[in-house]
XYZ file of N, CA and C in Angstrom:
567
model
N 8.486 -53.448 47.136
C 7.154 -53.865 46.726
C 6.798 -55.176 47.420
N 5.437 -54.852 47.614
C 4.982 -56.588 48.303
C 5.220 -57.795 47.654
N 4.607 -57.808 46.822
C 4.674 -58.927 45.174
C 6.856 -59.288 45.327
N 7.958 -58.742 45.772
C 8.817 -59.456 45.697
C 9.465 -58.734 43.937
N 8.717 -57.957 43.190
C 9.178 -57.455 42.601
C 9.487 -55.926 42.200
N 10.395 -55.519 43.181
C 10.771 -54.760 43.424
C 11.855 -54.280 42.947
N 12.646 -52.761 43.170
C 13.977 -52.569 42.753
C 15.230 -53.560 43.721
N 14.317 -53.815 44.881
C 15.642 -53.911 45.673
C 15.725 -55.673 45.848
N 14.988 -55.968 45.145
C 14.645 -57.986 45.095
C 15.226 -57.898 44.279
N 15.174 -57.172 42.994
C 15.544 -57.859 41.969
C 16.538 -57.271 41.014
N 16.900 -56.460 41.879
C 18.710 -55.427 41.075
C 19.848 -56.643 41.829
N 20.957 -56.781 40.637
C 22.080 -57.637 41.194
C 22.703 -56.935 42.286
N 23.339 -57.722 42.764
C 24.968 -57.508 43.819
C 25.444 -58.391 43.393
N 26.310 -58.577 42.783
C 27.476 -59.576 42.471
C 28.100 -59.602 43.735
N 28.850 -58.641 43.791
C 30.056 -58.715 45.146
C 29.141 -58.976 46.255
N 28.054 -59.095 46.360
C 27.174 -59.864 47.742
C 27.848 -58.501 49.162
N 27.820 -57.100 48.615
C 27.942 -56.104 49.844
C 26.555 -55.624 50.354
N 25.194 -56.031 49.538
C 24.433 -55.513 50.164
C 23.585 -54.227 49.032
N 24.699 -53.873 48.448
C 24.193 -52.763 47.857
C 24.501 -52.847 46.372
N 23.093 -52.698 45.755
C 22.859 -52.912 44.348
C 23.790 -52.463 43.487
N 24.365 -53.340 42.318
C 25.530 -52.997 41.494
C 25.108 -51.856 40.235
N 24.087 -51.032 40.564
C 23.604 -50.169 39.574
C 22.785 -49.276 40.274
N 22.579 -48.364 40.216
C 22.213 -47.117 41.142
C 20.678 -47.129 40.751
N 19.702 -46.495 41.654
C 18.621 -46.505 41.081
C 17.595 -44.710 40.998
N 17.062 -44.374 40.331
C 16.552 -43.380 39.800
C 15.298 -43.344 40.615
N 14.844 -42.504 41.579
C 13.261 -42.786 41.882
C 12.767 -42.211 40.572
N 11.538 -42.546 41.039
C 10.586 -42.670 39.797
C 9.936 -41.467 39.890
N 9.515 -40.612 39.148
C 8.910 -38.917 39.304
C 9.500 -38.309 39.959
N 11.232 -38.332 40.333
C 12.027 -37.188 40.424
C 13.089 -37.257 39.790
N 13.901 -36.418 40.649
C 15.250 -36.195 39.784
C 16.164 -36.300 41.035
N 15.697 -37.220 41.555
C 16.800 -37.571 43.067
C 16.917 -39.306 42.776
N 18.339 -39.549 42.546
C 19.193 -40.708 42.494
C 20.070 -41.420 43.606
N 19.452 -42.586 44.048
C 19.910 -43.182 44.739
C 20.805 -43.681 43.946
N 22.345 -43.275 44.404
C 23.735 -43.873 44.274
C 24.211 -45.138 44.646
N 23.905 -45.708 46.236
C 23.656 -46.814 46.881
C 22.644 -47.545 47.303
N 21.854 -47.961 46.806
C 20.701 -48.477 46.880
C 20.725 -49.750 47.705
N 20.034 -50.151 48.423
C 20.179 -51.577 49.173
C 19.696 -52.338 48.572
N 19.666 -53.706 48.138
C 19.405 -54.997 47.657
C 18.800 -55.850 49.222
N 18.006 -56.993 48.755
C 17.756 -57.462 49.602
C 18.900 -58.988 49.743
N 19.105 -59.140 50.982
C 19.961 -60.126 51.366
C 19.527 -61.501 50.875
N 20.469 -62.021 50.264
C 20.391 -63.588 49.649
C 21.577 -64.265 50.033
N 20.962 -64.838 51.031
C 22.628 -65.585 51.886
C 23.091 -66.835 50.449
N 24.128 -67.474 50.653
C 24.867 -68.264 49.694
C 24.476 -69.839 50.061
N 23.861 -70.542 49.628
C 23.781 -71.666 49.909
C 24.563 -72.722 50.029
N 24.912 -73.161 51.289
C 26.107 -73.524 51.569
C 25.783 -75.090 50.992
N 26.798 -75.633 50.295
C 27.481 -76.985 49.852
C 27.717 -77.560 50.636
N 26.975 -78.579 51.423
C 27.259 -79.651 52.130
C 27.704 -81.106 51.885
N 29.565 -81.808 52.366
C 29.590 -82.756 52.047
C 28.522 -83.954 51.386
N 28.631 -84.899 50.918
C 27.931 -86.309 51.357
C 28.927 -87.241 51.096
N 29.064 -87.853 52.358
C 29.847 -89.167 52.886
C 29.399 -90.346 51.615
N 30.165 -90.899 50.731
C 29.986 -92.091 50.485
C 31.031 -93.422 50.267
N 31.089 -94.665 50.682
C 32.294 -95.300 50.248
C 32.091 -96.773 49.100
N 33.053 -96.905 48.884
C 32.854 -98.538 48.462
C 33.941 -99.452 48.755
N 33.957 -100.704 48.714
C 34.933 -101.505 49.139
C 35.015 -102.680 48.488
N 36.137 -103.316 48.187
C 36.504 -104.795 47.512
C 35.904 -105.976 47.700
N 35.759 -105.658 48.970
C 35.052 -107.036 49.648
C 34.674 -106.498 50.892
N 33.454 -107.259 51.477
C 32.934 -106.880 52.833
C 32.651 -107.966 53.850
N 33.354 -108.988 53.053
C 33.346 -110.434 53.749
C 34.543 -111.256 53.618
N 35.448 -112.251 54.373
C 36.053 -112.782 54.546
C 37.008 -113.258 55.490
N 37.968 -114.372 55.362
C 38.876 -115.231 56.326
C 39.415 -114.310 57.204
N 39.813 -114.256 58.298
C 40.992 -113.822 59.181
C 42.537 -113.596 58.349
N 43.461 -113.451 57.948
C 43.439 -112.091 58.025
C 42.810 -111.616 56.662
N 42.056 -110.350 56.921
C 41.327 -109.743 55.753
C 41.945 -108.743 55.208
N 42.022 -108.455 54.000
C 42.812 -107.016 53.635
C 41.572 -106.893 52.833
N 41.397 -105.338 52.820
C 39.923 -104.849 52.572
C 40.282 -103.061 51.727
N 40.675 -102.910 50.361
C 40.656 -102.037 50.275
C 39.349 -100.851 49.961
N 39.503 -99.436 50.497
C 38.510 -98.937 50.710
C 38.732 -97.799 49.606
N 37.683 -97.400 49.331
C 37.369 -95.652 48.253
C 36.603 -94.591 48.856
N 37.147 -93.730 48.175
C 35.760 -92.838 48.946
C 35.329 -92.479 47.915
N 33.869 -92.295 47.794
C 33.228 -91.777 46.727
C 32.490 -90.539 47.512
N 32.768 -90.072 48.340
C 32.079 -88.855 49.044
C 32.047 -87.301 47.562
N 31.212 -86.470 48.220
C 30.767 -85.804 47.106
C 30.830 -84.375 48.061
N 31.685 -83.666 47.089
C 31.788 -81.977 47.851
C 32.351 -81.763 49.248
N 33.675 -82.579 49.095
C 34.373 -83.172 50.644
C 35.466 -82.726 49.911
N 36.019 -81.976 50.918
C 37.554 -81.616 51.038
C 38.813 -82.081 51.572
N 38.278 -82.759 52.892
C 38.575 -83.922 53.192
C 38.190 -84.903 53.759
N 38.783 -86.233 54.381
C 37.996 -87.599 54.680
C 38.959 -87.832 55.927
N 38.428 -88.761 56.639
C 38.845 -89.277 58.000
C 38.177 -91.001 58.181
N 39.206 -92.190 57.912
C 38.542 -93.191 57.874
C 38.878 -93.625 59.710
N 37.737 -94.286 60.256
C 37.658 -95.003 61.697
C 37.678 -96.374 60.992
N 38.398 -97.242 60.662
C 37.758 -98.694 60.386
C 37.484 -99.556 61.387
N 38.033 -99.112 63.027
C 36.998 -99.886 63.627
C 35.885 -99.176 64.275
N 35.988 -97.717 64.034
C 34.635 -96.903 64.644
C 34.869 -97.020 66.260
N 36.657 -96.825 66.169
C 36.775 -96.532 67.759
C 36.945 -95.093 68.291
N 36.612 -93.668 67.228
C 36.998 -92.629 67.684
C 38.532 -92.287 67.184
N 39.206 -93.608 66.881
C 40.572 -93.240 66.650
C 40.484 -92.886 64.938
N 41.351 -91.528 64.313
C 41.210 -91.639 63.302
C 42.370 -92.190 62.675
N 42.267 -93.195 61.241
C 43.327 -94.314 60.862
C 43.764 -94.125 59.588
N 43.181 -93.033 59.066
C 43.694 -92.808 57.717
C 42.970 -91.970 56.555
N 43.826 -90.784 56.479
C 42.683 -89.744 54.973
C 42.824 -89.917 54.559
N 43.750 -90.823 53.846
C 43.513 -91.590 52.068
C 42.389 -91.486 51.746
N 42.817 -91.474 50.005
C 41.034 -91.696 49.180
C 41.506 -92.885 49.244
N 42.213 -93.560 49.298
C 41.797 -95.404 48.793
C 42.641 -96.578 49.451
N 42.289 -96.236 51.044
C 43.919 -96.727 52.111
C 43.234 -98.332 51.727
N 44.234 -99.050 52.156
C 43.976 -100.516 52.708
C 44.369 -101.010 53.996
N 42.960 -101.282 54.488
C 43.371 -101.981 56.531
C 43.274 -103.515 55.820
N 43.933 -104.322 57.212
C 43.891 -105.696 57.118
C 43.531 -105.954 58.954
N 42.413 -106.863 58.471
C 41.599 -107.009 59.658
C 42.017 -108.617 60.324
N 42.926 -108.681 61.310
C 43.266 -110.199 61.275
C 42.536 -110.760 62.507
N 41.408 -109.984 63.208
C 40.639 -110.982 63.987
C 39.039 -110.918 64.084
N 39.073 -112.297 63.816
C 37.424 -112.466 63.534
C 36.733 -111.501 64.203
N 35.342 -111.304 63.631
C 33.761 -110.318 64.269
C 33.609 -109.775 63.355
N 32.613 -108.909 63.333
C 32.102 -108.121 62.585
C 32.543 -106.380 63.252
N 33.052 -105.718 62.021
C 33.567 -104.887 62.550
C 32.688 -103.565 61.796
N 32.897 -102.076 62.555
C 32.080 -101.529 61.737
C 33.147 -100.363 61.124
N 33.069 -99.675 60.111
C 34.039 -98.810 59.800
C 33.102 -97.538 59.189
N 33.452 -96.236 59.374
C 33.164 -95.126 59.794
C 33.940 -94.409 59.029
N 33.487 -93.814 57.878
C 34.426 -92.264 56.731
C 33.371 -90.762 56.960
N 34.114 -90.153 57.236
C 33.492 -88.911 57.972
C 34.312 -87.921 56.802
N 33.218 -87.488 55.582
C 33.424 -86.529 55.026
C 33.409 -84.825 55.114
N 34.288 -84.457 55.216
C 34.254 -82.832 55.736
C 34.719 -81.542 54.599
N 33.857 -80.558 54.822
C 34.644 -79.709 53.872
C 34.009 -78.125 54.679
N 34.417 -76.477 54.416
C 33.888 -75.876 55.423
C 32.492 -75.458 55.440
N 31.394 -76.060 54.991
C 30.217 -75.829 55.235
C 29.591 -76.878 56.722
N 30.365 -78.156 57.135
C 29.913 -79.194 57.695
C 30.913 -80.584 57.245
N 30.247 -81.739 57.809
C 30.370 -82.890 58.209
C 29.477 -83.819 57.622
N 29.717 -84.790 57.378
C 28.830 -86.002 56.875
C 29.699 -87.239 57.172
N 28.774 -88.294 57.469
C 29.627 -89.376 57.962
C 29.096 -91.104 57.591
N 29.246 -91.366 57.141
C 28.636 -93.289 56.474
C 29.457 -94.004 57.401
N 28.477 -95.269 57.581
C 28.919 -96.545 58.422
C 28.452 -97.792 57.219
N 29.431 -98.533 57.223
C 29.376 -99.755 57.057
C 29.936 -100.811 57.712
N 29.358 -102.244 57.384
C 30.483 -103.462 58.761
C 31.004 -104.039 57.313
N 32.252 -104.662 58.149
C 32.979 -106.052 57.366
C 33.284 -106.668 58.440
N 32.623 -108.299 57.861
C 32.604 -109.089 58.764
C 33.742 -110.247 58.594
N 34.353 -110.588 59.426
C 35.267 -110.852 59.252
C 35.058 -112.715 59.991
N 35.991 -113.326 59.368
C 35.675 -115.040 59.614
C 36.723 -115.892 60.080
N 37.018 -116.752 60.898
C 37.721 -117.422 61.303
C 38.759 -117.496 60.026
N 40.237 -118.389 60.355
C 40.876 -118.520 59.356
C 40.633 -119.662 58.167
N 40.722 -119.332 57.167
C 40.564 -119.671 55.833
C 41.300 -121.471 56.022
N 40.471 -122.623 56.566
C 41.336 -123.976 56.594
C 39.965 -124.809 56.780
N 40.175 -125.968 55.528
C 39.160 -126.676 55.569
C 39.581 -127.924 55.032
N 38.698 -129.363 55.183
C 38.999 -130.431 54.938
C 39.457 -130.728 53.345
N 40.329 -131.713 53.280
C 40.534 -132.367 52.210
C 39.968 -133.780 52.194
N 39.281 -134.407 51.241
C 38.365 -135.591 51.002
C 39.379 -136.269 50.344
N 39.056 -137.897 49.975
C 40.107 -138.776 49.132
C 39.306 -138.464 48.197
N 39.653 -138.962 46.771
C 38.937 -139.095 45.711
C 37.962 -140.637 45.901
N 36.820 -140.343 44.684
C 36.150 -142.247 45.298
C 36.854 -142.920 43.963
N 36.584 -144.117 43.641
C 36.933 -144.892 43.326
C 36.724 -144.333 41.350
N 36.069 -143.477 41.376
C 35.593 -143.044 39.701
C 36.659 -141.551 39.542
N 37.324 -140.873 40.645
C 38.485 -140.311 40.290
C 37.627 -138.797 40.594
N 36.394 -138.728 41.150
C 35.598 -137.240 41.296
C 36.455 -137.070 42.629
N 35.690 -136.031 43.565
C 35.829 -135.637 44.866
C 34.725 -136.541 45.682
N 35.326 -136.879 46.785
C 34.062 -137.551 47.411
C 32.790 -136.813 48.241
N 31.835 -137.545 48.695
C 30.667 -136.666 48.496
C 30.949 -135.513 49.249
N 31.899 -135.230 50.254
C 31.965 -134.182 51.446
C 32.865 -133.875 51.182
N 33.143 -133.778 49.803
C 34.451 -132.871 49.311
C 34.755 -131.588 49.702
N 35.467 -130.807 50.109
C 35.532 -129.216 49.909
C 36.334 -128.733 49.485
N 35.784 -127.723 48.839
C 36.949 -127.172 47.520
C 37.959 -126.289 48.272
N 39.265 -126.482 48.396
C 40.580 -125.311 49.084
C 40.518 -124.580 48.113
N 40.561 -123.967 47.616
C 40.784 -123.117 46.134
C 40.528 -121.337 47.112
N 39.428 -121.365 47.778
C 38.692 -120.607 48.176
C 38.100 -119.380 47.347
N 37.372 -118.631 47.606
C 36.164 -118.099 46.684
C 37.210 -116.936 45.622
N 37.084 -116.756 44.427
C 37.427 -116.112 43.814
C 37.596 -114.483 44.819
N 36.749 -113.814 44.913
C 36.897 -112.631 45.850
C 38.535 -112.559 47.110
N 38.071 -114.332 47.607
C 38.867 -114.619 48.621
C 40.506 -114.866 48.209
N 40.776 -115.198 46.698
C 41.847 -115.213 45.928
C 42.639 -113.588 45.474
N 41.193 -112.868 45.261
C 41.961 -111.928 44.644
C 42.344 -110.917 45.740
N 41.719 -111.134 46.804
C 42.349 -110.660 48.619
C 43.618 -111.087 49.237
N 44.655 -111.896 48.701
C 45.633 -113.014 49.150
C 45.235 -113.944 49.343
N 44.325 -114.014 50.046
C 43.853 -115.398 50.927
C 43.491 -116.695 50.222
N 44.580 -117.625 50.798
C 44.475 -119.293 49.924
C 44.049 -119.956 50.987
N 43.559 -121.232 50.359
C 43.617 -122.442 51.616
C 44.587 -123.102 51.440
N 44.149 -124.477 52.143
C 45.090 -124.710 53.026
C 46.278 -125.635 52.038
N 46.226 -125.525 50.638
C 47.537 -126.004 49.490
C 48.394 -125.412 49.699
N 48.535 -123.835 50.438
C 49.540 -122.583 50.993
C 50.366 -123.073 52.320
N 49.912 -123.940 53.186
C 50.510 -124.833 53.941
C 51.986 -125.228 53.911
N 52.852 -124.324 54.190
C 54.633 -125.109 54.185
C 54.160 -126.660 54.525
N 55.260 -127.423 53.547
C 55.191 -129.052 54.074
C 53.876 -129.867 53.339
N 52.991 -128.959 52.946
C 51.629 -129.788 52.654
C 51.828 -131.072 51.518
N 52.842 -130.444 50.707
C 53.000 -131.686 49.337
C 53.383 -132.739 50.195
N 54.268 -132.670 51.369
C 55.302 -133.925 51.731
C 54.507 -134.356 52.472
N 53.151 -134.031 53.291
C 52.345 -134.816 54.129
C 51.410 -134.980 53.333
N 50.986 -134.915 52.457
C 49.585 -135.711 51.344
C 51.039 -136.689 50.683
N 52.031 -136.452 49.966
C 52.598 -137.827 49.341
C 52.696 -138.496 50.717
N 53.437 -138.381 51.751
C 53.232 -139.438 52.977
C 51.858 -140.004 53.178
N 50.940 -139.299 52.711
C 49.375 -140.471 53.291
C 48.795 -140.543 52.204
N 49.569 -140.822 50.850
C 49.253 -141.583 49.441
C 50.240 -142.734 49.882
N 51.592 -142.415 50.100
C 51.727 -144.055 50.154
C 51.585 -144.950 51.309
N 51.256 -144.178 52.717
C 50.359 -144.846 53.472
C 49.534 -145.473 52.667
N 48.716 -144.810 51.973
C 47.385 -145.905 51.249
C 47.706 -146.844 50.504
N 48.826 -146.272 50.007
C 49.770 -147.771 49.044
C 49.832 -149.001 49.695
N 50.641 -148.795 50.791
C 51.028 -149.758 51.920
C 50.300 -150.623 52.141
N 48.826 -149.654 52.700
C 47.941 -150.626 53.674
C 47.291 -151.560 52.219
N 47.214 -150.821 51.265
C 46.240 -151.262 50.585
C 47.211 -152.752 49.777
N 48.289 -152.932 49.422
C 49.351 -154.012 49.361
C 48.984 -154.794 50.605
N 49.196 -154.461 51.312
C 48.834 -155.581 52.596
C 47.949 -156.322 52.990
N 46.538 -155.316 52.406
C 45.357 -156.737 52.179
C 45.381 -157.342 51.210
N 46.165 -157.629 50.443
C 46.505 -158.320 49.371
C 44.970 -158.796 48.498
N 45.066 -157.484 48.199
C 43.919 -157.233 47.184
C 44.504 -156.693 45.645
């Protein structure tokens, strides 16, 4: 029928052979179609979608950056973290460590057998994690161009310390406290 409602639109095939799972009767006889044809309804194929997330997408030299995949209707995954073609790991949840500065881009290419899907993101990555220490002023704060070593919470819970992680650091700050002792005895103030 034109209208789409017809015997052969609208009788099942389960088993998807083509031919209607119930026989059909013409109409004003007594002749029975046994195999009747159905009309073709291809299967709509399920296509991946690529998605990821990550711990952090910023920080010091060396970076450890763990990754997830949140991809959807993927069978499997293929991570590039520098998006050189090379593939580095199908883990759902690997960890790279990125130890030289730039901005890098990383590449999860979700696959399953209908197709491909693929997300890019960068992590940018920063010189190493080392910054000044200030004296205290005279009221016991930080002085005005203080900077905090502690480094950023994110940057803590990544490994990455400043520069208090330093082998030797206690024995060269007490050496230039009592340098200050010294000099400061000597102007006999």
């Amino acid at each position: 029928m034109p209208n789409g409602t017809g015997f052969s639109e609208t009788a099942s095939d389960l088993d998807g052979n083509g031919i209607a799972d119930e026989r059909y009767r013409l109409e004003n006889s007594h002749y029975i179609d046994y195999l009747p044809l159905v009309a073709f309804k291809p299967p709509e194929l399920v296509l991946p979608v690529a998605n990821l997330s990550t711990n952090i997408s910023e920080g010091h030299a060396p970076l450890s950056v763990q990754f997830t995949d949140l991809s959807e209707n993927a069978a499997s995954r293929s991570w590039d973290f520098e998006n050189d073609g090379i593939i580095d790991s199908s883990d759902e949840t690997p960890i790279h460590t990125y130890s030289v500065p730039g901005t890098c881009t990383v590449n999860l290419t979700a696959s399953n057998e209908n197709g491909k899907d693929s997300k890019l993101i960068t992590i940018t990555v920063k010189d190493e994690n080392v910054k000044d220490i200030q004296p205290e002023s005279e009221t016991g704060t930080p002085g005005e161009d203080y900077v905090d070593t502690r480094g950023s919470q994110a940057e803590q819970s990544s490994g990455q310390e400043g520069i208090s992680s330093i082998p030797g650091f206690e024995i060269i700050y007490g050496v230039f406290g009592l340098l200050v002792i010294f000099l400061y005895r000597g102007t006999g103030k």
